[in-house]
């Protein structure tokens, strides 16, 4: 009998704001990947985005909660916001491994992160703790140092592997949304109605300054 594995997908990011591109591609693959749930982890501050000011953590958390509220298998974790410092994935994974003993963790990234992956802090330890699932949007190539880790979905173990998925492209970005708001343009359809109303209510991004 095949062992039943409790699988969790982790999606990190600033989510400034969370939009359909953060959600729809994941919902497309949640069943084929056999994820019991998807856990979104809003970052306090990301190492590769130190030059960017973001909306206040409370606002980003609230928008993420609104965006995921209608999907029972989508959850949020405040683990990085609670730390309130630089968000290193290895620290998050160590903590989640203690919280979810026995679970197999798939860390989901976009293919634009592949070239930077080997620069992540303690990447060897990260591969001890999780697999990486790469949502591919184009013809991106896998760096040679990672190619031996590439396996198919059915062949992945609990950790140490790299899985490449061809996924539906959702042509929207947080940057585009912020720019459209600053220009007075509609963001209908790019975010959920609840998130759109929240942004309007608190005047987020309207002047180019992030909400306090």
Coordinates of N, CA and C in Angstrom, one line a residue, residues 18-205:
X18 N -2.2 41.2 -2.7 CA -2.5 39.9 -3.3 C -3.5 40.0 -4.4
X19 N -3.2 39.3 -5.5 CA -4.1 39.4 -6.7 C -4.3 38.0 -7.2
X20 N -5.1 38.0 -8.3 CA -5.5 36.7 -8.9 C -4.3 35.9 -9.4
X21 N -3.2 36.5 -9.8 CA -2.0 35.8 -10.2 C -1.4 35.0 -9.1
X22 N -1.6 35.4 -7.8 CA -1.1 34.6 -6.7 C -2.0 33.4 -6.4
X23 N -3.2 33.4 -6.9 CA -4.2 32.4 -6.4 C -4.6 31.4 -7.6
X24 N -5.0 32.0 -8.7 CA -5.6 31.1 -9.8 C -4.6 30.0 -10.2
X25 N -3.3 30.3 -10.5 CA -2.4 29.2 -10.9 C -2.2 28.1 -9.9
X26 N -2.3 28.5 -8.6 CA -2.2 27.5 -7.6 C -3.4 26.6 -7.5
X27 N -4.6 27.2 -7.6 CA -5.8 26.4 -7.6 C -5.8 25.5 -8.8
X28 N -5.2 25.8 -9.9 CA -5.2 25.0 -11.1 C -4.5 23.6 -10.8
X29 N -3.5 23.7 -9.9 CA -2.6 22.5 -9.7 C -2.7 21.9 -8.3
X30 N -3.6 22.4 -7.5 CA -3.7 21.9 -6.1 C -4.1 20.4 -6.1
X31 N -4.9 19.9 -6.9 CA -5.3 18.5 -6.9 C -4.2 17.7 -7.6
X32 N -3.7 18.0 -8.8 CA -2.7 17.2 -9.4 C -1.4 17.1 -8.5
X33 N -1.1 18.1 -7.7 CA 0.0 18.1 -6.8 C -0.3 17.4 -5.5
X34 N -1.6 17.1 -5.3 CA -2.0 16.4 -4.0 C -1.7 17.2 -2.8
X35 N -1.9 18.5 -2.9 CA -1.7 19.3 -1.7 C -2.9 19.3 -0.8
X36 N -2.7 19.1 0.4 CA -3.9 19.1 1.4 C -4.3 20.6 1.6
X37 N -3.3 21.5 1.6 CA -3.6 22.9 1.7 C -2.5 23.7 1.1
X38 N -2.8 24.9 0.8 CA -1.7 25.9 0.4 C -1.6 27.0 1.4
X39 N -0.4 27.2 1.9 CA -0.2 28.2 3.0 C 0.6 29.4 2.4
X40 N -0.1 30.5 2.4 CA 0.6 31.8 2.0 C 1.3 32.4 3.2
X41 N 2.5 32.8 3.0 CA 3.3 33.4 4.1 C 3.7 34.8 3.7
X42 N 3.0 35.8 4.1 CA 3.4 37.2 3.8 C 4.7 37.5 4.5
X43 N 5.6 38.1 3.8 CA 7.0 38.5 4.3 C 6.9 39.8 5.0
X44 N 7.8 39.9 6.1 CA 8.0 41.2 6.7 C 8.8 42.0 5.8
X45 N 10.0 41.5 5.4 CA 10.8 42.1 4.4 C 11.6 41.1 3.7
X46 N 11.6 41.1 2.4 CA 12.3 40.1 1.6 C 13.8 40.5 1.3
X47 N 14.7 39.6 1.4 CA 16.1 39.9 1.2 C 16.4 40.5 -0.2
X48 N 15.7 40.1 -1.2 CA 16.0 40.6 -2.6 C 15.1 41.8 -3.0
X49 N 14.4 42.3 -2.0 CA 13.5 43.5 -2.3 C 13.7 44.5 -1.2
X50 N 15.0 44.7 -0.7 CA 15.2 45.6 0.4 C 15.1 47.0 0.0
X51 N 15.1 47.3 -1.3 CA 15.0 48.7 -1.8 C 13.6 49.1 -2.0
X52 N 12.6 48.2 -1.7 CA 11.2 48.5 -1.9 C 10.5 48.8 -0.6
X53 N 9.7 49.9 -0.6 CA 8.8 50.1 0.5 C 7.5 49.4 0.2
X54 N 6.9 48.8 1.2 CA 5.7 48.1 1.0 C 4.6 48.7 1.9
X55 N 3.3 48.3 1.6 CA 2.2 48.7 2.5 C 2.5 48.0 3.8
X56 N 1.9 48.6 4.9 CA 2.0 48.1 6.2 C 1.6 46.7 6.3
X57 N 2.3 45.9 7.2 CA 2.0 44.5 7.3 C 0.5 44.2 7.6
X58 N -0.1 45.0 8.4 CA -1.5 44.8 8.7 C -2.4 44.9 7.4
X59 N -2.1 45.8 6.6 CA -2.9 46.0 5.3 C -2.6 44.8 4.4
X60 N -1.3 44.4 4.3 CA -1.0 43.2 3.4 C -1.7 41.9 3.9
X61 N -1.6 41.8 5.2 CA -2.3 40.6 5.8 C -3.8 40.6 5.6
X62 N -4.4 41.8 5.8 CA -5.8 41.9 5.6 C -6.3 41.6 4.2
X63 N -5.5 42.1 3.2 CA -5.8 41.9 1.8 C -5.7 40.4 1.5
X64 N -4.6 39.8 2.0 CA -4.4 38.4 1.7 C -5.6 37.5 2.3
X65 N -6.0 37.9 3.5 CA -7.1 37.2 4.2 C -8.4 37.3 3.3
X66 N -8.6 38.5 2.8 CA -9.8 38.7 2.0 C -9.7 37.9 0.7
X67 N -8.6 37.9 0.1 CA -8.4 37.3 -1.2 C -8.6 35.8 -1.1
X68 N -8.2 35.2 0.0 CA -8.3 33.7 0.2 C -9.5 33.2 0.9
X69 N -10.3 34.1 1.4 CA -11.4 33.7 2.3 C -12.4 32.8 1.8
X70 N -12.6 32.8 0.5 CA -13.6 31.9 -0.1 C -13.1 30.5 -0.6
X71 N -11.8 30.3 -0.3 CA -11.2 29.0 -0.7 C -10.8 28.2 0.6
X72 N -11.5 27.2 1.0 CA -11.2 26.5 2.2 C -9.8 25.8 2.3
X73 N -9.2 25.6 1.2 CA -7.9 25.0 1.3 C -6.7 26.0 1.2
X74 N -7.1 27.2 1.1 CA -6.1 28.3 1.1 C -6.0 28.9 2.5
X75 N -4.8 29.0 3.1 CA -4.6 29.4 4.4 C -3.5 30.5 4.5
X76 N -3.4 31.2 5.6 CA -2.3 32.2 5.8 C -1.5 31.8 7.0
X77 N -0.3 32.2 7.0 CA 0.6 32.1 8.2 C 1.2 33.4 8.5
X78 N 1.2 33.8 9.7 CA 1.8 35.1 10.1 C 3.2 34.9 10.7
X79 N 3.8 33.8 10.4 CA 5.1 33.4 11.0 C 6.2 34.4 10.7
X80 N 6.2 34.9 9.5 CA 7.3 35.9 9.1 C 6.9 37.3 9.6
X81 N 5.7 37.7 9.5 CA 5.3 39.0 10.1 C 5.5 39.1 11.6
X82 N 5.2 37.9 12.3 CA 5.4 37.9 13.7 C 6.9 38.1 14.1
X83 N 7.8 37.6 13.2 CA 9.2 37.8 13.5 C 9.6 39.3 13.3
X84 N 8.9 39.9 12.4 CA 9.1 41.3 12.2 C 10.5 41.7 11.7
X85 N 11.2 40.8 11.0 CA 12.6 41.1 10.6 C 12.7 40.6 9.2
X86 N 14.0 40.5 8.7 CA 14.2 40.0 7.4 C 13.7 38.6 7.3
X87 N 13.0 38.3 6.2 CA 12.3 37.0 6.0 C 13.2 36.1 5.2
X88 N 13.9 35.2 6.0 CA 14.7 34.2 5.3 C 13.9 32.9 5.3
X89 N 13.9 32.2 4.1 CA 13.0 31.1 4.0 C 13.5 29.9 4.9
X90 N 14.8 29.8 5.1 CA 15.3 28.7 5.9 C 14.7 28.8 7.3
X91 N 14.6 30.0 7.9 CA 14.1 30.1 9.2 C 12.6 29.8 9.2
X92 N 11.9 30.2 8.2 CA 10.5 29.9 8.1 C 10.3 28.4 8.0
X93 N 11.1 27.7 7.2 CA 10.9 26.3 7.0 C 11.3 25.5 8.3
X94 N 12.3 25.9 9.0 CA 12.6 25.3 10.3 C 11.5 25.3 11.2
X95 N 10.8 26.5 11.3 CA 9.7 26.7 12.2 C 8.5 25.9 11.7
X96 N 8.2 25.8 10.4 CA 7.1 25.1 9.9 C 7.3 23.6 10.1
X97 N 8.5 23.1 10.0 CA 8.8 21.7 10.1 C 8.5 21.3 11.6
X98 N 8.7 22.2 12.5 CA 8.4 21.9 13.9 C 6.9 21.9 14.1
X99 N 6.2 22.8 13.4 CA 4.8 22.9 13.6 C 4.0 21.8 12.9
X100 N 4.6 21.3 11.8 CA 4.0 20.3 11.0 C 4.9 19.0 10.9
X101 N 5.1 18.4 12.0 CA 6.0 17.2 11.9 C 5.5 16.1 11.0
X102 N 6.3 15.6 10.2 CA 5.9 14.5 9.3 C 5.3 15.0 7.9
X103 N 5.0 16.3 7.8 CA 4.4 16.8 6.6 C 5.5 17.0 5.5
X104 N 5.1 16.8 4.3 CA 6.0 17.1 3.2 C 5.7 18.5 2.6
X105 N 6.7 19.3 2.5 CA 6.5 20.7 2.1 C 7.0 21.0 0.7
X106 N 6.2 21.5 -0.1 CA 6.6 22.0 -1.4 C 6.6 23.5 -1.4
X107 N 7.7 24.1 -1.6 CA 7.8 25.6 -1.7 C 7.6 26.0 -3.1
X108 N 6.6 26.9 -3.4 CA 6.3 27.3 -4.7 C 6.9 28.6 -5.1
X109 N 7.6 28.6 -6.2 CA 8.2 29.8 -6.7 C 7.9 30.0 -8.2
X110 N 8.1 31.2 -8.7 CA 7.9 31.5 -10.1 C 9.3 31.2 -10.8
X111 N 9.2 31.0 -12.1 CA 10.5 30.7 -12.8 C 11.5 31.8 -12.8
X112 N 11.0 33.1 -12.5 CA 11.9 34.2 -12.4 C 12.8 34.1 -11.2
X113 N 12.5 33.2 -10.3 CA 13.3 33.0 -9.1 C 14.4 32.0 -9.3
X114 N 14.4 31.2 -10.4 CA 15.3 30.1 -10.6 C 16.7 30.5 -10.5
X115 N 17.1 31.6 -11.2 CA 18.5 32.1 -11.3 C 19.0 32.5 -9.9
X116 N 18.1 33.0 -9.0 CA 18.5 33.4 -7.7 C 18.5 32.3 -6.7
X117 N 18.0 31.2 -7.0 CA 17.7 30.2 -6.0 C 19.0 29.8 -5.2
X118 N 20.1 29.6 -5.9 CA 21.3 29.2 -5.3 C 21.9 30.3 -4.4
X119 N 21.3 31.5 -4.4 CA 21.8 32.6 -3.6 C 21.0 32.6 -2.3
X120 N 19.9 31.8 -2.2 CA 19.1 31.8 -0.9 C 20.0 31.4 0.2
X121 N 19.8 32.0 1.4 CA 20.5 31.6 2.6 C 20.4 30.1 2.9
X122 N 21.5 29.4 3.1 CA 21.5 28.0 3.5 C 20.6 27.2 2.6
X123 N 20.9 27.3 1.3 CA 20.0 26.6 0.3 C 20.1 25.1 0.5
X124 N 21.3 24.6 0.9 CA 21.4 23.1 1.1 C 20.5 22.7 2.2
X125 N 20.4 23.4 3.3 CA 19.5 23.1 4.4 C 18.0 23.2 3.9
X126 N 17.7 24.2 3.1 CA 16.4 24.3 2.6 C 16.0 23.1 1.8
X127 N 16.9 22.6 1.0 CA 16.6 21.4 0.2 C 16.4 20.1 1.1
X128 N 17.0 20.2 2.3 CA 16.8 19.1 3.3 C 15.3 19.2 3.8
X129 N 14.7 20.3 3.8 CA 13.4 20.6 4.4 C 12.2 20.6 3.4
X130 N 12.5 20.8 2.2 CA 11.4 20.9 1.2 C 11.8 20.6 -0.2
X131 N 10.8 20.5 -1.0 CA 11.0 20.5 -2.5 C 10.7 21.9 -3.0
X132 N 11.1 22.2 -4.2 CA 10.7 23.5 -4.8 C 9.8 23.1 -6.0
X133 N 8.7 23.7 -6.1 CA 7.8 23.6 -7.3 C 7.9 24.9 -8.0
X134 N 8.2 24.8 -9.3 CA 8.4 26.0 -10.1 C 7.3 26.2 -11.1
X135 N 6.6 27.3 -11.0 CA 5.5 27.6 -11.9 C 6.1 28.3 -13.1
X136 N 6.1 27.6 -14.3 CA 6.8 28.1 -15.4 C 5.9 29.0 -16.3
X137 N 6.4 30.1 -16.7 CA 5.6 31.0 -17.5 C 6.2 31.2 -18.9
X138 N 7.4 30.7 -19.1 CA 8.0 31.0 -20.4 C 9.0 29.9 -20.7
X139 N 10.1 30.2 -21.3 CA 11.1 29.2 -21.7 C 12.3 29.3 -20.8
X140 N 12.1 29.6 -19.6 CA 13.2 29.7 -18.6 C 13.9 28.3 -18.5
X141 N 15.3 28.4 -18.3 CA 16.1 27.2 -18.2 C 16.5 27.0 -16.7
X142 N 16.7 25.8 -16.4 CA 17.2 25.4 -15.0 C 18.7 25.5 -15.0
X143 N 19.2 26.3 -14.0 CA 20.7 26.4 -13.8 C 21.3 25.0 -13.7
X144 N 22.5 24.8 -14.2 CA 23.1 23.5 -14.3 C 23.3 22.9 -12.9
X145 N 23.5 23.8 -11.9 CA 23.7 23.3 -10.5 C 22.4 22.7 -9.9
X146 N 21.3 22.9 -10.5 CA 20.0 22.4 -10.0 C 19.4 21.2 -10.8
X147 N 20.0 21.0 -12.0 CA 19.4 20.0 -12.9 C 19.2 18.6 -12.4
X148 N 20.2 18.2 -11.6 CA 20.1 16.8 -11.1 C 19.0 16.7 -10.1
X149 N 18.4 17.8 -9.6 CA 17.3 17.7 -8.6 C 15.9 17.6 -9.3
X150 N 15.9 17.8 -10.6 CA 14.6 17.9 -11.3 C 14.0 16.5 -11.5
X151 N 12.7 16.4 -11.0 CA 12.0 15.1 -11.2 C 10.6 15.5 -11.6
X152 N 9.8 14.4 -12.0 CA 8.4 14.6 -12.2 C 7.6 14.6 -11.0
X153 N 6.4 15.0 -11.1 CA 5.5 15.2 -9.9 C 5.4 13.9 -9.1
X154 N 5.2 12.8 -9.8 CA 5.0 11.5 -9.1 C 6.2 10.9 -8.5
X155 N 7.4 11.4 -8.9 CA 8.7 10.9 -8.5 C 9.3 11.7 -7.3
X156 N 8.6 12.8 -6.9 CA 9.2 13.6 -5.9 C 9.1 13.0 -4.5
X157 N 10.1 13.2 -3.7 CA 10.1 12.7 -2.4 C 9.6 13.7 -1.4
X158 N 9.9 13.6 -0.2 CA 9.5 14.6 0.8 C 10.3 15.9 0.7
X159 N 11.5 15.8 0.2 CA 12.3 17.0 0.1 C 13.5 16.8 -0.9
X160 N 14.1 17.9 -1.3 CA 15.3 17.7 -2.1 C 15.1 17.8 -3.6
X161 N 13.9 17.9 -4.0 CA 13.7 17.8 -5.5 C 13.1 19.2 -6.0
X162 N 13.2 19.3 -7.4 CA 12.8 20.4 -8.1 C 11.8 19.9 -9.1
X163 N 10.5 20.5 -9.1 CA 9.5 20.1 -10.0 C 9.1 21.2 -10.8
X164 N 9.1 21.1 -12.1 CA 8.7 22.1 -13.1 C 7.3 21.9 -13.5
X165 N 6.4 22.9 -13.4 CA 5.1 22.8 -13.8 C 4.8 23.9 -14.9
X166 N 4.1 23.4 -16.0 CA 3.6 24.4 -16.9 C 2.2 24.8 -16.4
X167 N 2.0 26.1 -16.3 CA 0.8 26.6 -15.6 C 0.2 27.7 -16.5
X168 N -1.1 27.8 -16.2 CA -1.9 28.9 -16.8 C -1.3 30.3 -16.4
X169 N -1.0 31.1 -17.4 CA -0.5 32.4 -17.1 C -1.6 33.4 -16.8
X170 N -1.5 34.0 -15.7 CA -2.4 35.1 -15.2 C -1.7 36.4 -15.4
X171 N -2.0 37.2 -16.4 CA -1.2 38.4 -16.8 C -1.5 39.5 -15.9
X172 N -1.0 39.5 -14.6 CA -1.2 40.6 -13.7 C -0.1 40.6 -12.7
X173 N 0.3 41.7 -12.2 CA 1.4 41.9 -11.2 C 1.0 42.9 -10.2
X174 N 1.6 42.8 -9.0 CA 1.3 43.8 -8.0 C 1.8 45.2 -8.4
X175 N 2.9 45.2 -9.1 CA 3.4 46.5 -9.6 C 2.4 47.1 -10.6
X176 N 1.8 46.4 -11.5 CA 0.8 46.9 -12.4 C -0.4 47.4 -11.7
X177 N -0.8 46.7 -10.7 CA -2.0 47.1 -9.9 C -1.7 48.5 -9.2
X178 N -0.6 48.6 -8.6 CA -0.2 49.8 -7.9 C -0.2 51.0 -8.9
X179 N 0.4 50.7 -10.0 CA 0.5 51.8 -11.0 C -0.8 52.2 -11.6
X180 N -1.7 51.2 -11.8 CA -3.1 51.6 -12.3 C -3.8 52.4 -11.2
X181 N -3.7 52.1 -10.0 CA -4.3 52.9 -8.9 C -3.8 54.3 -8.9
X182 N -2.5 54.5 -9.1 CA -1.9 55.8 -9.1 C -2.4 56.6 -10.3
X183 N -2.7 55.9 -11.4 CA -3.1 56.6 -12.6 C -4.7 56.7 -12.6
X184 N -5.3 56.3 -11.6 CA -6.8 56.4 -11.5 C -7.5 55.4 -12.4
X185 N -6.8 54.3 -12.8 CA -7.5 53.3 -13.6 C -8.1 52.2 -12.8
X186 N -9.0 51.5 -13.4 CA -9.7 50.4 -12.7 C -8.8 49.2 -12.5
X187 N -9.0 48.5 -11.4 CA -8.3 47.2 -11.1 C -9.3 46.1 -11.0
X188 N -10.5 46.3 -11.5 CA -11.5 45.3 -11.5 C -11.1 44.1 -12.2
X189 N -11.2 42.9 -11.7 CA -10.8 41.6 -12.3 C -9.4 41.2 -12.0
X190 N -8.6 42.2 -11.5 CA -7.2 41.9 -11.2 C -7.0 41.4 -9.8
X191 N -7.9 41.9 -8.9 CA -8.0 41.5 -7.5 C -9.4 41.1 -7.3
X192 N -9.7 40.4 -6.2 CA -11.1 40.1 -5.8 C -11.8 41.4 -5.5
X193 N -13.1 41.4 -5.5 CA -13.9 42.6 -5.2 C -13.7 43.0 -3.8
X194 N -13.4 42.1 -2.9 CA -13.2 42.5 -1.5 C -11.9 43.2 -1.3
X195 N -10.8 42.8 -2.0 CA -9.5 43.4 -2.0 C -9.6 44.8 -2.6
X196 N -10.3 44.9 -3.7 CA -10.5 46.2 -4.4 C -11.2 47.2 -3.5
X197 N -12.2 46.7 -2.7 CA -12.9 47.6 -1.8 C -12.0 48.0 -0.7
X198 N -11.2 47.1 -0.2 CA -10.3 47.4 0.9 C -9.3 48.5 0.5
X199 N -8.7 48.3 -0.7 CA -7.8 49.3 -1.2 C -8.4 50.7 -1.3
X200 N -9.6 50.7 -1.8 CA -10.4 52.0 -1.9 C -10.7 52.6 -0.5
X201 N -11.1 51.8 0.4 CA -11.5 52.2 1.7 C -10.3 52.9 2.4
X202 N -9.1 52.3 2.3 CA -8.0 52.8 3.1 C -7.0 53.7 2.2
X203 N -7.4 53.9 0.9 CA -6.6 54.8 0.1 C -5.3 54.3 -0.2
X204 N -5.1 53.0 -0.3 CA -3.8 52.4 -0.5 C -3.3 52.7 -1.9
X205 N -2.0 53.0 -2.0 CA -1.3 53.2 -3.3 C -1.7 54.4 -4.2

